[in-house]
CSV table of C-alpha atoms in Angstrom, one decimal:
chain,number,residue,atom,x,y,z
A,1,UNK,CA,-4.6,10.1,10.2
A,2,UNK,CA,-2.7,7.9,7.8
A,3,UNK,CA,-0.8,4.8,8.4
A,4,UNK,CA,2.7,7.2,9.8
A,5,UNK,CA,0.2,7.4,12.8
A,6,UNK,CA,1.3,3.4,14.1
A,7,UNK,CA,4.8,4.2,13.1
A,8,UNK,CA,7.4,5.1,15.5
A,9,UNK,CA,10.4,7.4,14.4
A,10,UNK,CA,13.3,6.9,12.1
A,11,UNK,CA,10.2,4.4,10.0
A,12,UNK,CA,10.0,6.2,6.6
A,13,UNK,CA,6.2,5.7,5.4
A,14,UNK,CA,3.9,6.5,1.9
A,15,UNK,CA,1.0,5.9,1.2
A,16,UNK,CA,-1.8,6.2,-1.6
A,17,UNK,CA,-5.7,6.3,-1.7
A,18,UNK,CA,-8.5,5.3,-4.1
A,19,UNK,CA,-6.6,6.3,-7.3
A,20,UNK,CA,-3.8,4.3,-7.5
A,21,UNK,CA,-1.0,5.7,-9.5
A,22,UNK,CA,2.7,4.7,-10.6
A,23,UNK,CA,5.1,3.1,-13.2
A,24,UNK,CA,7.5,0.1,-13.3
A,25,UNK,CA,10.6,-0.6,-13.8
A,26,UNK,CA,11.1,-3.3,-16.9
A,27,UNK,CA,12.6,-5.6,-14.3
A,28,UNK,CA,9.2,-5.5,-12.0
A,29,UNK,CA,7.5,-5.9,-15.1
A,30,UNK,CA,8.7,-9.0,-15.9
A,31,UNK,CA,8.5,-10.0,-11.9
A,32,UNK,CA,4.8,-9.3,-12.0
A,33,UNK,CA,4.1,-10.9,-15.3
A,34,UNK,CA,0.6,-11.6,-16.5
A,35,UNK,CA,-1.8,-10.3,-13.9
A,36,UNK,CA,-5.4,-8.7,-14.0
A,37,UNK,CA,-5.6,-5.5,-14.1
A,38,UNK,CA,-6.7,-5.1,-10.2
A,39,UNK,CA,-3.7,-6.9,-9.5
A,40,UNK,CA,-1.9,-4.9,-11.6
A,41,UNK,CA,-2.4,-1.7,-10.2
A,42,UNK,CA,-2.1,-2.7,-6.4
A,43,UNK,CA,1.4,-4.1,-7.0
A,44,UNK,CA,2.3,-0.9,-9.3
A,45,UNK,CA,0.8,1.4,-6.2
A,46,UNK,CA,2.7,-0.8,-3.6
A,47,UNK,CA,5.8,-0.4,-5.5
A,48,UNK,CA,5.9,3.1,-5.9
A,49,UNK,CA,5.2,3.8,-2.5
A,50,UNK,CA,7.8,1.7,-1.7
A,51,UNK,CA,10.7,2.6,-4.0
A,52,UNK,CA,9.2,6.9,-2.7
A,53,UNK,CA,9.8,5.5,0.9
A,54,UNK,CA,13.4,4.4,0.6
A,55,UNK,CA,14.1,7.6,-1.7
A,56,UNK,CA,13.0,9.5,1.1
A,57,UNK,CA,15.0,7.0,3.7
A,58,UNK,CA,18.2,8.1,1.4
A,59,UNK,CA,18.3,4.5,-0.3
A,60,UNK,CA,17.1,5.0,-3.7
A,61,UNK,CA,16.7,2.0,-5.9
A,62,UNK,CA,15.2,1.8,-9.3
A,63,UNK,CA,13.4,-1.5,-9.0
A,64,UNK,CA,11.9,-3.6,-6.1
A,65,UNK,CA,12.1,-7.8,-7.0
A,66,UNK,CA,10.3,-10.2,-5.2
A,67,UNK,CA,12.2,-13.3,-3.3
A,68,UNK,CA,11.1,-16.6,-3.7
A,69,UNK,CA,8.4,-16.9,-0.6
A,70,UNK,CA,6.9,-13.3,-3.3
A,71,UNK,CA,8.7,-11.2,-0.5
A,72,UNK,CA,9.9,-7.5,-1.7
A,73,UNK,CA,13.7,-7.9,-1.5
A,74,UNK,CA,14.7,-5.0,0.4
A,75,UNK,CA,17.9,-3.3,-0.1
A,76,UNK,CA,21.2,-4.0,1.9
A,77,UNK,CA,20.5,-2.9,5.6
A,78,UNK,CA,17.2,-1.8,5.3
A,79,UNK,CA,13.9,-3.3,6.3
A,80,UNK,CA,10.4,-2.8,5.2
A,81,UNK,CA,7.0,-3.9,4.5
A,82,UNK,CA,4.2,-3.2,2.1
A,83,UNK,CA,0.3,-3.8,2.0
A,84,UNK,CA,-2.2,-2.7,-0.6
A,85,UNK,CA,-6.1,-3.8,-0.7
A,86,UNK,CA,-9.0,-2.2,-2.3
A,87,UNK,CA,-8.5,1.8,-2.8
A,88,UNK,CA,-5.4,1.7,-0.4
A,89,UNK,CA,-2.4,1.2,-0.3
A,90,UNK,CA,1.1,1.8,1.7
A,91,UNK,CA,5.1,0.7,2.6
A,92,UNK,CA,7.4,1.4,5.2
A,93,UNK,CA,10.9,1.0,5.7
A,94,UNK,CA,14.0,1.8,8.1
A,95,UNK,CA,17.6,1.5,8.7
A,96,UNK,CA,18.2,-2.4,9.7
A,97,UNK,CA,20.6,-0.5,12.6
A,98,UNK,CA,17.3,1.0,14.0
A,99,UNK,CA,14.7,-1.3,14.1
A,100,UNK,CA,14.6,-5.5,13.3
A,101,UNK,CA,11.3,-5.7,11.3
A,102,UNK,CA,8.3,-4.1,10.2
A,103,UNK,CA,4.9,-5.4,9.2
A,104,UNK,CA,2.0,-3.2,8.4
A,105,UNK,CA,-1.4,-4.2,6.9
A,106,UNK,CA,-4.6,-2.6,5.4
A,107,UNK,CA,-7.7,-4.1,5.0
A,108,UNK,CA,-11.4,-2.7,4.4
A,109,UNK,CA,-13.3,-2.7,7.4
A,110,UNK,CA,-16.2,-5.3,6.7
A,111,UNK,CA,-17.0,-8.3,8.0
A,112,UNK,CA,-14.8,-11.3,6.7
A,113,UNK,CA,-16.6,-13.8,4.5
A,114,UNK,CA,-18.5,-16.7,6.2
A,115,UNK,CA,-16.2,-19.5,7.2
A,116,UNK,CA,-12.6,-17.4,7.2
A,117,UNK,CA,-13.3,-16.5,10.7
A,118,UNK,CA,-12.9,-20.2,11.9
A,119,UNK,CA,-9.6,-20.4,9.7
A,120,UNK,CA,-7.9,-17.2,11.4
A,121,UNK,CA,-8.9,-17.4,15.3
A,122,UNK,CA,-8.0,-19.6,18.0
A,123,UNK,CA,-10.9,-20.2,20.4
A,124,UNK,CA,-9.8,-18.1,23.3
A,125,UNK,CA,-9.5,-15.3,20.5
A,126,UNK,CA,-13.3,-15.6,19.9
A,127,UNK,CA,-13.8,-15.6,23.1
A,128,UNK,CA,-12.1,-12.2,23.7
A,129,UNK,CA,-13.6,-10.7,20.4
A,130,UNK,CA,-17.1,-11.6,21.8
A,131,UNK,CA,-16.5,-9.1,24.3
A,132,UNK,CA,-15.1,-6.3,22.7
A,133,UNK,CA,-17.6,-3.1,22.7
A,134,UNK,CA,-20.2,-3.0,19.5
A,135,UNK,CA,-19.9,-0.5,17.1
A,136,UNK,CA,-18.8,0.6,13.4
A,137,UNK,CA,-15.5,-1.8,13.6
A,138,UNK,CA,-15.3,-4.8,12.5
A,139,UNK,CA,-13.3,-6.7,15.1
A,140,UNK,CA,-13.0,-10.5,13.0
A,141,UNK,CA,-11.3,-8.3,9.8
A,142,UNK,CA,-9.2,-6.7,12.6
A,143,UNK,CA,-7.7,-9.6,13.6
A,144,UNK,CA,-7.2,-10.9,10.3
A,145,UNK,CA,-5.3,-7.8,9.5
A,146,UNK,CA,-3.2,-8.5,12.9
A,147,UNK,CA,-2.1,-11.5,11.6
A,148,UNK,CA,-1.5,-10.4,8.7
A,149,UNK,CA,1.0,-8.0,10.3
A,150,UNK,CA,2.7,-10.6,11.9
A,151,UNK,CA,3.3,-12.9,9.2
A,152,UNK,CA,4.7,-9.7,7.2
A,153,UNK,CA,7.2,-9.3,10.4
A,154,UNK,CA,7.8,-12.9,11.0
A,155,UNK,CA,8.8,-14.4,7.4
A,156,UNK,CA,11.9,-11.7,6.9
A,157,UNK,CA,13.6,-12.8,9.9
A,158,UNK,CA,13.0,-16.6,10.1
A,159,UNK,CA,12.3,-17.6,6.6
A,160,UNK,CA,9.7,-20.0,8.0
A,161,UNK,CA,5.9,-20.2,8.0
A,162,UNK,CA,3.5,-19.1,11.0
A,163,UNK,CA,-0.3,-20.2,10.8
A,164,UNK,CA,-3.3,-18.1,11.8
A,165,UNK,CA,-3.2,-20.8,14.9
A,166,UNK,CA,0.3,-20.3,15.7
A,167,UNK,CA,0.0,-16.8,17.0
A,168,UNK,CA,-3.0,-15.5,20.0
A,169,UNK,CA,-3.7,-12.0,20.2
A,170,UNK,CA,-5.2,-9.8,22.5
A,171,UNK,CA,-6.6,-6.5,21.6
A,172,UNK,CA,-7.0,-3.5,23.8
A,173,UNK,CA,-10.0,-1.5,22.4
A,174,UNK,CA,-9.1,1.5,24.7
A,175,UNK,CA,-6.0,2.3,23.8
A,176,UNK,CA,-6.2,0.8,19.9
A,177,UNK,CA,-3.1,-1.3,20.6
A,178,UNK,CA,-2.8,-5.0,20.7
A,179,UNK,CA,-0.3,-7.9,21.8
A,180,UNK,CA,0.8,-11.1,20.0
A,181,UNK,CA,2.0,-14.9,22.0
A,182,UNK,CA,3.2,-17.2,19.7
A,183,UNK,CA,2.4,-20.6,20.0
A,184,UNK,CA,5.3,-22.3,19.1
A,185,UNK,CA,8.6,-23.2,20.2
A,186,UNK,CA,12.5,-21.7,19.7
A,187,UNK,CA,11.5,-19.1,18.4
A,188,UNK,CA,13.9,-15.5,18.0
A,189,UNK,CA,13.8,-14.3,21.6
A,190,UNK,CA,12.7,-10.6,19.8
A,191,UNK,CA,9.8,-11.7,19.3
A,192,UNK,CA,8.8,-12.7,23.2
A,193,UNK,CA,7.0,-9.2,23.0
A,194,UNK,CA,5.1,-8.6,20.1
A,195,UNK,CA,2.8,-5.8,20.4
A,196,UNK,CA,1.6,-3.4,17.7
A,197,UNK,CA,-1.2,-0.7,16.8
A,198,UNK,CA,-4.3,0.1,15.1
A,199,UNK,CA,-6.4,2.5,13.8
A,200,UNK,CA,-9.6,3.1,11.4
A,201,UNK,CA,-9.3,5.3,8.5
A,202,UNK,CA,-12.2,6.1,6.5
A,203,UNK,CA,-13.2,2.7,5.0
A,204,UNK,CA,-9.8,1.1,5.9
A,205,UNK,CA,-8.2,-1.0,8.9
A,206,UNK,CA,-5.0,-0.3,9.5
A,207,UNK,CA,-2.3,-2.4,11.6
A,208,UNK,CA,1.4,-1.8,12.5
A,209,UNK,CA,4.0,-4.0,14.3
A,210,UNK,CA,7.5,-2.4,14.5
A,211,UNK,CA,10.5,-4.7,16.3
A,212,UNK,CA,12.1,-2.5,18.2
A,213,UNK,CA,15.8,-2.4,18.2
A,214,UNK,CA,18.6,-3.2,15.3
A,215,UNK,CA,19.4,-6.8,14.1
A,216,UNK,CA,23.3,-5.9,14.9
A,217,UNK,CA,23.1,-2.9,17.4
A,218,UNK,CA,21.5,-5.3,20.2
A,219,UNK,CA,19.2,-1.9,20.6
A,220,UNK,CA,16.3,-2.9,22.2
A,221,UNK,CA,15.0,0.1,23.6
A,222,UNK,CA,11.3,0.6,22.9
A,223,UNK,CA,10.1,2.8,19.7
A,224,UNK,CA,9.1,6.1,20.7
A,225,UNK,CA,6.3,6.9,18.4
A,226,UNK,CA,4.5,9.9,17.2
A,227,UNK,CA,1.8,11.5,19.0
């Protein structure tokens, strides 16, 4: 299974695994700057899967920037998302027409170090984590990476920040899906029903939240995803 597994169709996905490879462009060169070389090779992984994925969408570009808020700066139309973390890493886009936003995540599946945990969850979330089913998953990184998710779908559209405490989600172990209420008020009515999905892959987490319908076509039909 790979991270095309969350995605509905029409969302264009690559990915890469332990050995990240890539190039470039002198452009994203001078957007990364001086980095170590960890960081180095996660953003030169990220962008290649990303500039493969909009090749393979049929919008080629030959470099990826970053926006001020260190957002990719997608192409004209197009909307996307990227995530890399230690030996993985992946992007997604689609045609703006089809769907509003995507935010995907990927994140090692230990335990998160002591203290984040009370900087991420709300208290009813906890609560609701305390009684998911033990096992190999680790269910505080999980919702980390679901927040993470919705942050990456969030910013694009609204240009605005959302704290860990500004969204509550619910997770359904049985059918590895999951459902976001935001906190706050006024915010874009597309958002009313955040939901998104999950799986485990090897050593990773992944996480997936696709807005369904077009920021134009006023499509809000549901994504229809693979099996």
């Amino acid at each position: 299974m790979t991270i095309s597994n969350l995605l509905p169709f029409g969302v264009v996905s690559v990915q890469q695994e332990e050995g990240f490879s890539g190039t470039l462009s002198p452009e994203e060169e001078k957007a990364l700057g001086s980095a170590v070389l960890k960081r180095r090779m996660e953003f030169t992984a990220g962008r290649t899967c990303a500039r493969s994925a909009l090749e393979r969408l049929g919008t080629p570009v030959s470099s990826l920037l970053r926006g001020p808020a260190r957002e990719p700066l997608w192409p004209s139309g197009v909307v996307g998302s990227i995530t890399h973390c230690e030996g993985y890493c992946a992007a997604a886009v689609a045609y703006q027409e089809r769907f509003a936003g995507i935010g995907i995540d990927a994140e090692v599946n230990e335990p998160l170090p002591e203290g984040t945990l009370a900087l991420v969850a709300r208290p009813e979330e906890l609560e609701r984590l305390g009684r998911l089913p033990a096992g190999s998953l680790c269910w505080d990184r999980l919702l980390f990476s679901i927040k993470e998710s919705v942050y990456k779908t969030w910013y694009p559209l609204t240009k605005s920040w959302l704290g860990f405490e500004e969204a509550s989600v619910t997770i359904d172990s049985d059918r590895q899906t999951f459902q976001v209420d935001l906190l706050i008020s006024n915010y874009p009515e597309i958002f009313s029903h955040l939901r998104g999905r999950y799986l485990v892959e090897g050593r990773h987490i992944l996480t997936a939240i696709v807005l369904a319908g077009g920021a134009s076509s006023g499509n809000l039909q549901e994504p229809v995803f693979r099996g």
